[in-house]
PDB file of C-alpha atoms in Angstrom:
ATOM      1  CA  UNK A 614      57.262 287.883 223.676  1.00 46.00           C
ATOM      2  CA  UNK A 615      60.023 286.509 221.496  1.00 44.00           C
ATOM      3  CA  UNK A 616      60.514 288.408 218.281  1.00 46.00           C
ATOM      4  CA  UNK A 617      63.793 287.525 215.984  1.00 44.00           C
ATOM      5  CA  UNK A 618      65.731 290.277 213.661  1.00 45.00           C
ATOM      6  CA  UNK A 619      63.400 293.356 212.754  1.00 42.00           C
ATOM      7  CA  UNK A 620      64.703 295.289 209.070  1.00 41.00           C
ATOM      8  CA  UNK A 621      63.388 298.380 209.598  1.00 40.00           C
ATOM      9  CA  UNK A 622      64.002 300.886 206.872  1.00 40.00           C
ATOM     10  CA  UNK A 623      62.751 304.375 207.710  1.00 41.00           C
ATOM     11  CA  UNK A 624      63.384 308.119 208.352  1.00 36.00           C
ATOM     12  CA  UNK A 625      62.518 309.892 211.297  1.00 36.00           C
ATOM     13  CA  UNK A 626      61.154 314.010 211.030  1.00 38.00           C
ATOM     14  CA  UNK A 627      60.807 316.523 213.570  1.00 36.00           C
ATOM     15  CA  UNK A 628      58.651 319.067 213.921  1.00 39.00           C
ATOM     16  CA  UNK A 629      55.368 319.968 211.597  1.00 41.00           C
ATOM     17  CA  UNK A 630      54.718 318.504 208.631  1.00 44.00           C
ATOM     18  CA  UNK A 631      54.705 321.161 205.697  1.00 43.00           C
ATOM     19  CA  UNK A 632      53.342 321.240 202.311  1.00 38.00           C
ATOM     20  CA  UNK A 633      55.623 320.579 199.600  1.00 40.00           C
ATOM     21  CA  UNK A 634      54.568 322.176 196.251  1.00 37.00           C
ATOM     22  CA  UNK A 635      53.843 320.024 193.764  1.00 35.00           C
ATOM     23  CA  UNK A 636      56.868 318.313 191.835  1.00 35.00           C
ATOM     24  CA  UNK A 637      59.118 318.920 195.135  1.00 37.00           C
ATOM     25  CA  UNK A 638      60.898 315.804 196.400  1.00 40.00           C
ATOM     26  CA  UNK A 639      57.714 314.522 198.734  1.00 51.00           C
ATOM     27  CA  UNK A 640      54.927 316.709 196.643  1.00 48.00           C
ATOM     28  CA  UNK A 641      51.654 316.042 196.161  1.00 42.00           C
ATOM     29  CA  UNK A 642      51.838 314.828 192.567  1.00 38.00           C
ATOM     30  CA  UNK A 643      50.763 311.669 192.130  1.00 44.00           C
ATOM     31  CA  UNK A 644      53.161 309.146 190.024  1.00 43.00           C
ATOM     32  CA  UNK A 645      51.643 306.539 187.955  1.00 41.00           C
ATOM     33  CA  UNK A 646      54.277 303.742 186.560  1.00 37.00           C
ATOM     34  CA  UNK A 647      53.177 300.962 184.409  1.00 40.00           C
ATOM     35  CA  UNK A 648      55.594 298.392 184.422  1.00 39.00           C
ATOM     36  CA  UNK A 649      56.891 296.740 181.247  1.00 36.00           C
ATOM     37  CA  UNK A 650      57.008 293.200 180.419  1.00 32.00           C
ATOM     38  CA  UNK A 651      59.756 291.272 182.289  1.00 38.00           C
ATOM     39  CA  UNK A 652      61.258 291.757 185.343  1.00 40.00           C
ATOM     40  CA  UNK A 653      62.460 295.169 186.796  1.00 39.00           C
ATOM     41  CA  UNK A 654      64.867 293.985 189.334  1.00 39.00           C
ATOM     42  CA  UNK A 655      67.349 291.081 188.827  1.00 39.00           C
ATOM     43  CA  UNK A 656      65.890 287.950 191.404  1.00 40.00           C
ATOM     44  CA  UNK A 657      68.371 286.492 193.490  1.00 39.00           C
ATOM     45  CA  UNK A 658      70.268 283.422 193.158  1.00 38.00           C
ATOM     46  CA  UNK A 659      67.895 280.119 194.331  1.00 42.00           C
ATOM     47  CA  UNK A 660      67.756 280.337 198.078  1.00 52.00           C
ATOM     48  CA  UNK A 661      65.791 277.445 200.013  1.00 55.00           C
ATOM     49  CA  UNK A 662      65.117 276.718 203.880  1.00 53.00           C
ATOM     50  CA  UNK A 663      64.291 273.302 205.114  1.00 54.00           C
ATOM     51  CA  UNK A 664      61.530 272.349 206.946  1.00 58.00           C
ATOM     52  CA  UNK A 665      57.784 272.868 206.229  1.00 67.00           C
ATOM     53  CA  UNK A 666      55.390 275.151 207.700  1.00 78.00           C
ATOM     54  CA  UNK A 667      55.387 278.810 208.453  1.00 85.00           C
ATOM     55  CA  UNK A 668      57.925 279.582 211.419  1.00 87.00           C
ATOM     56  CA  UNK A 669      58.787 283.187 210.927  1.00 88.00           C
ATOM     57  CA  UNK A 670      56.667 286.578 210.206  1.00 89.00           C
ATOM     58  CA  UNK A 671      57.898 289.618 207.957  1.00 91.00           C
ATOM     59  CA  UNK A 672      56.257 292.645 208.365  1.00 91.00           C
ATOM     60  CA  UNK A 673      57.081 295.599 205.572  1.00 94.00           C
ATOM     61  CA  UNK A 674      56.722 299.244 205.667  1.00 94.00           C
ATOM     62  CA  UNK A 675      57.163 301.007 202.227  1.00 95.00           C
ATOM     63  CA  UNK A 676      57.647 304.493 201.517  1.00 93.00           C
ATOM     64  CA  UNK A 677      54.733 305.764 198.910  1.00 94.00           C
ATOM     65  CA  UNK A 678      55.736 309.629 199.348  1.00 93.00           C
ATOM     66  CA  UNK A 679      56.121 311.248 196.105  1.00 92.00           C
ATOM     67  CA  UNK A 680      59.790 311.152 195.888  1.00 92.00           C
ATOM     68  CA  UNK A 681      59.271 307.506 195.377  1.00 93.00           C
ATOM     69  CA  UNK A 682      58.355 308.158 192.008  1.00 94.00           C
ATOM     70  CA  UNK A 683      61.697 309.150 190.544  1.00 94.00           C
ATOM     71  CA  UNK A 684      63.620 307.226 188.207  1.00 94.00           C
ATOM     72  CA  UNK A 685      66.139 305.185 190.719  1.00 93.00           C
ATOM     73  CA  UNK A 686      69.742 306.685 189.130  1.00 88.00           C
ATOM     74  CA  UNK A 687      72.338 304.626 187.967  1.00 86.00           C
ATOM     75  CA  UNK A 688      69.928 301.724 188.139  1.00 89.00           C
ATOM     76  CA  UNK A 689      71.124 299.082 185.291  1.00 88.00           C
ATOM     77  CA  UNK A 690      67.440 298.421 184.517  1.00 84.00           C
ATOM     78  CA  UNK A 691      64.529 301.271 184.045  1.00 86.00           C
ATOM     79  CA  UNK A 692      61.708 302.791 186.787  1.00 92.00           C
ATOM     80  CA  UNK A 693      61.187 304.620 189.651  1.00 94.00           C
ATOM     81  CA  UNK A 694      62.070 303.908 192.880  1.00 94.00           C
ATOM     82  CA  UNK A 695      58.785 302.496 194.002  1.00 95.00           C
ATOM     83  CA  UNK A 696      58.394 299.858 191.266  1.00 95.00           C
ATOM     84  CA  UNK A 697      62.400 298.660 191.722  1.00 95.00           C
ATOM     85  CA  UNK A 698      62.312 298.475 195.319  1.00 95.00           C
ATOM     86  CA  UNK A 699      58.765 296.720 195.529  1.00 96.00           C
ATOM     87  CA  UNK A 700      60.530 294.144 192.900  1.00 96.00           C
ATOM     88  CA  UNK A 701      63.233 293.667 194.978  1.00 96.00           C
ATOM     89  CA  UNK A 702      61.043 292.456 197.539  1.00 96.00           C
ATOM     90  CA  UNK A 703      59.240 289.937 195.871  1.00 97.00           C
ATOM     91  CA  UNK A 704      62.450 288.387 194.702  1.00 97.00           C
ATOM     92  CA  UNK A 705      63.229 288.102 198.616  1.00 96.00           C
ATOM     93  CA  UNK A 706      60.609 286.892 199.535  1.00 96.00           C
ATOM     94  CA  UNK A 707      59.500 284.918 196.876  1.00 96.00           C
ATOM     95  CA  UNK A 708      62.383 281.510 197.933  1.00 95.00           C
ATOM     96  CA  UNK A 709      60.964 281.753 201.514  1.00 95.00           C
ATOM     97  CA  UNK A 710      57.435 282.321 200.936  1.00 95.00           C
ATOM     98  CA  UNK A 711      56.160 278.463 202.241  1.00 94.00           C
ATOM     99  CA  UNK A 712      57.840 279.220 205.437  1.00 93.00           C
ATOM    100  CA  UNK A 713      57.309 282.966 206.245  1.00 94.00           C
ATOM    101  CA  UNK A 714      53.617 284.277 207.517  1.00 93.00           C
ATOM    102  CA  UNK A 715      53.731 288.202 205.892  1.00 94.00           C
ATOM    103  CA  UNK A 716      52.066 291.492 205.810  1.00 94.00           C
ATOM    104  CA  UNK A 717      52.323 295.438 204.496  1.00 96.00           C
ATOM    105  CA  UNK A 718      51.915 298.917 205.769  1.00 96.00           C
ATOM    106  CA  UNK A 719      52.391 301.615 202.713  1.00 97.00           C
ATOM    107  CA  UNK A 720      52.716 305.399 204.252  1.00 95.00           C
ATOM    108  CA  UNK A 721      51.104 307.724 203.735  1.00 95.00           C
ATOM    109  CA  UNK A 722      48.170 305.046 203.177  1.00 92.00           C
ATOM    110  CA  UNK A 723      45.831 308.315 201.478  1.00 86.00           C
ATOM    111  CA  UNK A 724      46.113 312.571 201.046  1.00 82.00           C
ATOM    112  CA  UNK A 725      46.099 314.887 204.113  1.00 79.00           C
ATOM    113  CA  UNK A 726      42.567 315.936 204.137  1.00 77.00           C
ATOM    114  CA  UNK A 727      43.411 319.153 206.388  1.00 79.00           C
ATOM    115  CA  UNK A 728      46.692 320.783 206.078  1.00 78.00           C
ATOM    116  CA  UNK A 729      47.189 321.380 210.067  1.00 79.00           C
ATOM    117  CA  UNK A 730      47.023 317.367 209.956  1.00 82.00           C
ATOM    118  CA  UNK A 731      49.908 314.314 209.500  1.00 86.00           C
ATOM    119  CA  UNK A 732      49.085 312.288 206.108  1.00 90.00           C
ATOM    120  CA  UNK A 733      47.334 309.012 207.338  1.00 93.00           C
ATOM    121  CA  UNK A 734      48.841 305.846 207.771  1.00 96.00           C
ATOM    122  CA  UNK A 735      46.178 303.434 207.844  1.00 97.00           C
ATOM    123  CA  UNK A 736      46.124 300.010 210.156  1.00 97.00           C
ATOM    124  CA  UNK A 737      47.791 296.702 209.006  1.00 96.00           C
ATOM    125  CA  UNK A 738      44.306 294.998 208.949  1.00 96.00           C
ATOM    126  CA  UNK A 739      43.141 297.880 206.028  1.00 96.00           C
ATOM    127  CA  UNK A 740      46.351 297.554 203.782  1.00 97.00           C
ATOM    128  CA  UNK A 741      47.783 294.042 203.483  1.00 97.00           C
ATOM    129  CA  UNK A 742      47.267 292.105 206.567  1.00 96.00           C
ATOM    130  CA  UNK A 743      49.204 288.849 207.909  1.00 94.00           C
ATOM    131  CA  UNK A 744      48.579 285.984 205.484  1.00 95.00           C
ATOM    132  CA  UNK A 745      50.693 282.807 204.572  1.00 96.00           C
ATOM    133  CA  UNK A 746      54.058 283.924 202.482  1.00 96.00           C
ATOM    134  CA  UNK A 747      52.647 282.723 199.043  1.00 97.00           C
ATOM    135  CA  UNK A 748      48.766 284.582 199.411  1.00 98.00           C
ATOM    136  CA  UNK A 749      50.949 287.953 200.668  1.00 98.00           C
ATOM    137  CA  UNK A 750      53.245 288.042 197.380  1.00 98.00           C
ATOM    138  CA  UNK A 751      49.744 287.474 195.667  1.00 98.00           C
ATOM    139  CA  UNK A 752      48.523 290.613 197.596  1.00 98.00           C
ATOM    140  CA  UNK A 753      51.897 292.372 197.251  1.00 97.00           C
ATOM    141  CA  UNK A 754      51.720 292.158 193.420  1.00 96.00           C
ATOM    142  CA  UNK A 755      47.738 293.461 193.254  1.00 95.00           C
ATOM    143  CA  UNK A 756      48.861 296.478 195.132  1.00 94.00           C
ATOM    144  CA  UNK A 757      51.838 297.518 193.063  1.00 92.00           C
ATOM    145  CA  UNK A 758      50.285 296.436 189.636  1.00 89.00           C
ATOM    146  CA  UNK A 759      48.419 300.148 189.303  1.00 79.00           C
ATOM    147  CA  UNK A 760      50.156 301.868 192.388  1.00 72.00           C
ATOM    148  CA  UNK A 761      50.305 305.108 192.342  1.00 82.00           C
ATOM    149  CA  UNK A 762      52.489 307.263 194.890  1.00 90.00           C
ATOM    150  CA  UNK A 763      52.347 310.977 196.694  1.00 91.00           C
ATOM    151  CA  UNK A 764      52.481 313.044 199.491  1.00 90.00           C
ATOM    152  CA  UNK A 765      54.828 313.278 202.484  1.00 90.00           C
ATOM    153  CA  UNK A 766      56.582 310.629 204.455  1.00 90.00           C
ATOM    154  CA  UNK A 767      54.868 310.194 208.088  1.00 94.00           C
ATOM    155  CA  UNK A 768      57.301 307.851 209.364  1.00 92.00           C
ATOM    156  CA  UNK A 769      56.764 308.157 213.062  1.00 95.00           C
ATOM    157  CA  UNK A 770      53.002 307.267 211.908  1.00 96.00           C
ATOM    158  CA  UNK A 771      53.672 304.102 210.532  1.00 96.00           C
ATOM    159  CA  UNK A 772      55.933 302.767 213.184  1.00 96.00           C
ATOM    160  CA  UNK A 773      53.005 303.689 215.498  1.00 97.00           C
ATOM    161  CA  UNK A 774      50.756 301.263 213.142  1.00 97.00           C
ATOM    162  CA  UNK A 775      53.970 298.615 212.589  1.00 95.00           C
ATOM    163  CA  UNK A 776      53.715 298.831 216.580  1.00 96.00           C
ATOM    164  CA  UNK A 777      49.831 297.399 216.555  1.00 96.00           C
ATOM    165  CA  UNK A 778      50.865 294.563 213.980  1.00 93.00           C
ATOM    166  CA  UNK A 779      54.063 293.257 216.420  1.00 90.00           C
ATOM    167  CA  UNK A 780      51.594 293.480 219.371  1.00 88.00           C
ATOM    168  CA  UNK A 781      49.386 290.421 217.885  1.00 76.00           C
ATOM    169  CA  UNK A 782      52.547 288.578 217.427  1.00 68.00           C
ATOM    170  CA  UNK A 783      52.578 286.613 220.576  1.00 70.00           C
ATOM    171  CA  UNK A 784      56.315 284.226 220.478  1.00 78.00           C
ATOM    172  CA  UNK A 785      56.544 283.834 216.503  1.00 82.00           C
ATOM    173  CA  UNK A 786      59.896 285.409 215.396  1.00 84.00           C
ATOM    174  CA  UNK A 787      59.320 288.354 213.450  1.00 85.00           C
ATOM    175  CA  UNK A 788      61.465 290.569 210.688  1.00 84.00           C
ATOM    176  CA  UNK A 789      60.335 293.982 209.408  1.00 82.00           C
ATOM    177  CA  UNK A 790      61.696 295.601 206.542  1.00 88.00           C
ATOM    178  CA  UNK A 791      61.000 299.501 206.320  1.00 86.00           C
ATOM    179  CA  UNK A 792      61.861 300.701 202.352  1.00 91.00           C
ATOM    180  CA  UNK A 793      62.083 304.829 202.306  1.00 89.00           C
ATOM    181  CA  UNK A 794      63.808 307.780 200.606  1.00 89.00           C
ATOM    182  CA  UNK A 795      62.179 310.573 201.511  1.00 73.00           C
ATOM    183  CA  UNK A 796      62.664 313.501 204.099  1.00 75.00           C
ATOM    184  CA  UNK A 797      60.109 312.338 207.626  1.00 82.00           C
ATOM    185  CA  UNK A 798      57.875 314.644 208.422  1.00 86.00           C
ATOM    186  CA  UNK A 799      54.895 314.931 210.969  1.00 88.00           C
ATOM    187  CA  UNK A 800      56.756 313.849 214.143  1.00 90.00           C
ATOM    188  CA  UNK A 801      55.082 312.383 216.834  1.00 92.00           C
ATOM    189  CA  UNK A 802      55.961 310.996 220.191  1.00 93.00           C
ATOM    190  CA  UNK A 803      56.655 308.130 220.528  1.00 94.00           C
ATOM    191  CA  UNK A 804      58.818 308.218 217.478  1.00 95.00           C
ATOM    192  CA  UNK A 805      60.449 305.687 215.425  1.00 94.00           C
ATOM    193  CA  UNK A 806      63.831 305.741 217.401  1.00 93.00           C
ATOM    194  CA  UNK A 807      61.823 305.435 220.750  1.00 96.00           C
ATOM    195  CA  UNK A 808      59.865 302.562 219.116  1.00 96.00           C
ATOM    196  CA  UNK A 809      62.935 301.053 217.861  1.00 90.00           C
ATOM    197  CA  UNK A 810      64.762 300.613 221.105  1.00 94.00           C
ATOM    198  CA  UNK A 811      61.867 298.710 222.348  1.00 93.00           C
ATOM    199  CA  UNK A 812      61.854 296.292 219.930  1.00 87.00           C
ATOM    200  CA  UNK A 813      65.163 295.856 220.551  1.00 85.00           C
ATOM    201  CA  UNK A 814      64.462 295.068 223.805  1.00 87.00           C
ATOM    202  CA  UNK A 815      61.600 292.447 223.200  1.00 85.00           C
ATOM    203  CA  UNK A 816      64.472 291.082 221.015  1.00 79.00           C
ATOM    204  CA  UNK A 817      64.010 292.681 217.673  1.00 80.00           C
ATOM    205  CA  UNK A 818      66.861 294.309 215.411  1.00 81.00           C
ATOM    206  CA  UNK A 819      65.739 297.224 213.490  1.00 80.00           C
ATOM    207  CA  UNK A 820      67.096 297.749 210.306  1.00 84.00           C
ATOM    208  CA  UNK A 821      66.776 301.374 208.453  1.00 82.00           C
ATOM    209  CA  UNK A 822      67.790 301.205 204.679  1.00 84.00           C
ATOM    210  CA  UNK A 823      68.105 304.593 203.073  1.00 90.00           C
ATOM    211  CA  UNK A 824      67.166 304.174 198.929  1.00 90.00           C
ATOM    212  CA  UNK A 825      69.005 306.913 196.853  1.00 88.00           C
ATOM    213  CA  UNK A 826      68.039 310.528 197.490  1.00 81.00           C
ATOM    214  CA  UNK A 827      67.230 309.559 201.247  1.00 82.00           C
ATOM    215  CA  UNK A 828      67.324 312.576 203.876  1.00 79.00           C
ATOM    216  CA  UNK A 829      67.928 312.917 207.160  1.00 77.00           C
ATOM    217  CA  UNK A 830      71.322 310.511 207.403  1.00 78.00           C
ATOM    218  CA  UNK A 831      71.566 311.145 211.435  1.00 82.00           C
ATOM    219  CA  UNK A 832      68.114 310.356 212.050  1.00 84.00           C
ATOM    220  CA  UNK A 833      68.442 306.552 210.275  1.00 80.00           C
ATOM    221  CA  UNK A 834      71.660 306.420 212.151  1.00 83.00           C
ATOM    222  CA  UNK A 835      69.501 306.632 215.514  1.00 88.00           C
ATOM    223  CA  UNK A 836      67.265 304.504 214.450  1.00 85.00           C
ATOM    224  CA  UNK A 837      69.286 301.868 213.335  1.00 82.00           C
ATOM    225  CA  UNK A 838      71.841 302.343 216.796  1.00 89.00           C
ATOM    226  CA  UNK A 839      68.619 302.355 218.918  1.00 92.00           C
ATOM    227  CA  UNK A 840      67.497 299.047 216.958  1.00 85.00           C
ATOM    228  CA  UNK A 841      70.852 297.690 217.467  1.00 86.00           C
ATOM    229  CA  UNK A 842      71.735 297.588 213.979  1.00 84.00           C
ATOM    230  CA  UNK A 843      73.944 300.453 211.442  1.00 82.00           C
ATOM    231  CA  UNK A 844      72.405 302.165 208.950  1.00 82.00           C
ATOM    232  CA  UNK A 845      72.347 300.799 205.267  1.00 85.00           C
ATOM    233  CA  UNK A 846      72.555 302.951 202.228  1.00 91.00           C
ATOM    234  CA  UNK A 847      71.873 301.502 198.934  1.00 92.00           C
ATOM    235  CA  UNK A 848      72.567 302.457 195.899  1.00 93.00           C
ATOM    236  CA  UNK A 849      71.444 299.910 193.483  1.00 94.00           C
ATOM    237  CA  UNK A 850      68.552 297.424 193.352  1.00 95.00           C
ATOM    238  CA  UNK A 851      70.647 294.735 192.972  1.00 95.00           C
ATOM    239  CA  UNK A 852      72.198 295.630 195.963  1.00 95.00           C
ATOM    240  CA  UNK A 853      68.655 296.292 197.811  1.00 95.00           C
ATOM    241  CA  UNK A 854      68.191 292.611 196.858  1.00 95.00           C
ATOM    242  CA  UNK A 855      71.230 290.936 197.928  1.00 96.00           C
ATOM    243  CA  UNK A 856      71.128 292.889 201.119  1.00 95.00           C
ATOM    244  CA  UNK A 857      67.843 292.276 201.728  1.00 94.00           C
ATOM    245  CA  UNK A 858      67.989 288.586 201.252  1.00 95.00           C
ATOM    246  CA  UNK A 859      70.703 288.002 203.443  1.00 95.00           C
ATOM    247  CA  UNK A 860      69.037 289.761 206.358  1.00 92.00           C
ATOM    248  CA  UNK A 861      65.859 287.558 205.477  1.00 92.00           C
ATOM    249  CA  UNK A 862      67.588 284.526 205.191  1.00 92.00           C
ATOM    250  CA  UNK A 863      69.843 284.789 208.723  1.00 90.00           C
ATOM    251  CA  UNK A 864      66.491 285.744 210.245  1.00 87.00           C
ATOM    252  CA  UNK A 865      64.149 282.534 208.469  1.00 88.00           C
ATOM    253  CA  UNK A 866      67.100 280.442 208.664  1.00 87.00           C
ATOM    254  CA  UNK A 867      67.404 280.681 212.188  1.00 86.00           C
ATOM    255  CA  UNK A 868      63.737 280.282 213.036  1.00 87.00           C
ATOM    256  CA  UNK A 869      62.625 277.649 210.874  1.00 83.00           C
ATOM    257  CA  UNK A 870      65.934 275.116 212.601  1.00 78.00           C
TER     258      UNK A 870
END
């Protein structure tokens, strides 16, 4: 199997998961955000890669845990977290989308339903499944134009799920961008580090980018060491963006020669 440059942007927890109380970083208070008119994140510069046809897949995991509903800081324009950073995607994406194949996992996909339990994280195939670049940012938009976001961050979860999607991948060079900010909970074994290095091995980098307010700083170090990357922090969403696209591009770029 021949996989390109994974972004993987994620937090690892050990131990139990616990129950926050409600308006705590990951609680279980839903935030609802509807967007005003216009753009909330700037759209980078006019990128283009030569060719036609799709010859690359990106695969992204995005943090819904409550936290994710706080205004982003310092941000130049207005929102929370959620909206900025799922902006910031499309505006990556978006330049590449005729030659990328793409798909979603959100965590935690739904509420715990027993408090001894991990928050779900549903499969690829009942969130946004692969689908040609352009039909994805269709999809992408749909999900984030009402989205709503709550409850803890089951990391370990969804690299067990992002794990199911790369295993259908056969040889097609794959990137994975992970989005989070919250503090993992609900360990399980495997966990993301484990999963990490063997992507790494089949040939995929993982990259872990923290948002502001993200936890846990040595756990996205080793996951980003065991994916052969370094850990990013951002700070802005312009930076998310420009970071973001040049990780995208050197991947596409190099897949689609």
């Amino acid at each position: 199997m021949r996989l390109l440059p994974a972004a993987l942007l994620g937090l690892l927890a050990c131990g139990s998961e616990p129950v926050p109380a409600a308006g705590s970083l990951d609680g279980s208070v839903e935030s609802h955000f509807d967007p005003p008119s216009g753009r909330t994140s700037s759209p980078t510069s006019p990128r283009s890669v030569g060719g036609e046809g799709e010859c690359a897949r990106v695969l992204v995991i995005f943090d819904r845990s409550g936290s994710m509903g706080l205004e982003w800081e310092g941000a130049t324009l207005s929102g929370p977290r959620w909206r900025l950073a799922a902006d910031a995607v499309e505006a990556v994406l978006g330049p590449v989308a005729e030659r990328v194949e793409a798909g979603a996992l959100l965590f935690p996909s739904g509420p715990r339903t027993d408090p001894r339990a991990c928050a779900p994280v549903d499969p690829l195939d009942a969130q946004i499944p692969w689908r040609d670049g352009t039909a994805f940012l269709d999809a992408w938009r749909a999900t984030f134009a009402g989205a709503s976001v709550g409850g803890t961050t089951p990391l370990d979860a969804a690299f067990a799920r992002a794990d199911e999607a790369l295993a259908a991948g056969g040889d097609t060079p794959t990137l994975v961008l992970v989005l989070t900010d919250g503090e993992p909970t609900c360990a399980e074994v495997p966990g993301a580090a484990s999963r990490a290095r063997d992507w790494a091995a089949a040939g995929v980098e993982t990259w872990v980018v923290g948002l502001p307010g993200a936890r846990g700083g040595l756990l996205l170090e080793d996951i980003a060491a065991a994916g052969g990357t370094s850990l990013l922090l951002i700070d802005t969403p312009e930076a998310l963006t420009e970071r973001l696209a040049e990780i995208v591009d050197e991947t596409v770029q190099g897949a689609c020669r």
